[in-house]
C-alpha positions in Angstrom: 6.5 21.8 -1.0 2.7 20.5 -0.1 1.6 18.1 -1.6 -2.1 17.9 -2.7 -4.6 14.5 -2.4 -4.4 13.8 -6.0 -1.0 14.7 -5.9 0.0 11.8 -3.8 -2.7 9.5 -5.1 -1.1 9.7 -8.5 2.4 8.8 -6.9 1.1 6.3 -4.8 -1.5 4.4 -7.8 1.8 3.2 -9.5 3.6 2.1 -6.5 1.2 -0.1 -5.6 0.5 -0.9 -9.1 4.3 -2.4 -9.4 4.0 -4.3 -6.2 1.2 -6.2 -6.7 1.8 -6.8 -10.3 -1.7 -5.5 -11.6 -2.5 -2.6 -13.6 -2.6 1.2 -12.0 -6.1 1.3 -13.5 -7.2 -1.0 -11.0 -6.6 1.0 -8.0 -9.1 3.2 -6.8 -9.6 5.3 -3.6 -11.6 2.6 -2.5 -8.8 -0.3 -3.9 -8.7 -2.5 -0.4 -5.0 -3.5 -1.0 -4.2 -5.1 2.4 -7.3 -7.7 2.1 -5.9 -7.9 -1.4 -2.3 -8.7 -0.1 -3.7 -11.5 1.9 -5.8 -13.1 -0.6 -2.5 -12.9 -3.0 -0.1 -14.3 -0.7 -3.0 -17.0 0.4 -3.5 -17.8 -2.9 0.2 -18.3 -3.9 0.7 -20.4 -0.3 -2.0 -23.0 -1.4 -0.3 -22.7 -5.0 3.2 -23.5 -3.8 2.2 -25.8 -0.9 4.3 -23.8 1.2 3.5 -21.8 4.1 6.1 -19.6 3.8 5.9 -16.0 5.0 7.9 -14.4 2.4 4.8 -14.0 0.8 4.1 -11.4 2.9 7.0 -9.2 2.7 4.8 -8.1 -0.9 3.1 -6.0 1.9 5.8 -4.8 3.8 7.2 -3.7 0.2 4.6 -1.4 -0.7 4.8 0.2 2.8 8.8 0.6 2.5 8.4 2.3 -1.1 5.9 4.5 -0.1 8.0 5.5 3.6 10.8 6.1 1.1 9.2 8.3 -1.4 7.3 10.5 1.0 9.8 10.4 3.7 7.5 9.3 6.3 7.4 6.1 8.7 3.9 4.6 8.6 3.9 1.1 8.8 3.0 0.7 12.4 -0.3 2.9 11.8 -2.1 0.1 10.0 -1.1 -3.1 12.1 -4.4 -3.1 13.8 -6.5 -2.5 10.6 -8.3 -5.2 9.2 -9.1 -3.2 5.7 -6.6 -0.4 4.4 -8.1 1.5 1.6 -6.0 3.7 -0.9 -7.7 6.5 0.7 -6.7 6.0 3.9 -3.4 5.6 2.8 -3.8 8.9 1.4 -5.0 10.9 4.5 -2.9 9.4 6.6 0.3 10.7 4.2 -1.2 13.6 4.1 -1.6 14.2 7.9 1.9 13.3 7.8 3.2 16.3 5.2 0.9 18.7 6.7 2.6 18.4 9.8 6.0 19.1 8.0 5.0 22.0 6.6 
């Protein structure tokens, strides 16, 4: 079964949505999550007085729920990448399904 681009936005919206504690309405296409991650986990370091990187596993969550619910390993693709937009989130699942079919 393919799954379309709004398709998989509307399945991915609400897991990001959960892990980062904010509302789905909040996340757009253009919703830069992992500069978003960092300020979070910045903030809650300077918060707590703690450097510890737990706060970072926030990020590796999102990428484990959405491997799990598409089936797909991605997490590697976006190690480089400064900024990671929904929608490149999106096209690179996509990619991904299109090759399956």
């Amino acid at each position: 079964m393919q799954r379309g681009t709004f398709d998989i936005f509307e399945i991915v919206r609400p897991i990001l949505a959960k892990n980062l504690e904010i509302d789905p309405e909040a996340i757009d296409l253009e919703f830069k999550f992992h500069n978003f991650i960092d300020r979070l986990a910045d903030r809650r370091q300077r918060q707590s007085g703690s450097k510890n990187l737990l706060y970072y596993l926030e990020a590796a969550n999102i990428y484990f729920d959405l491997s799990e619910e598409f089936e797909l390993n991605f997490m590697a693709d976006f190690t480089d990448n400064a900024c990671i937009t929904v929608a490149d989130l999106i096209l690179l699942i996509q990619s991904r399904l299109d090759k399956l079919v």
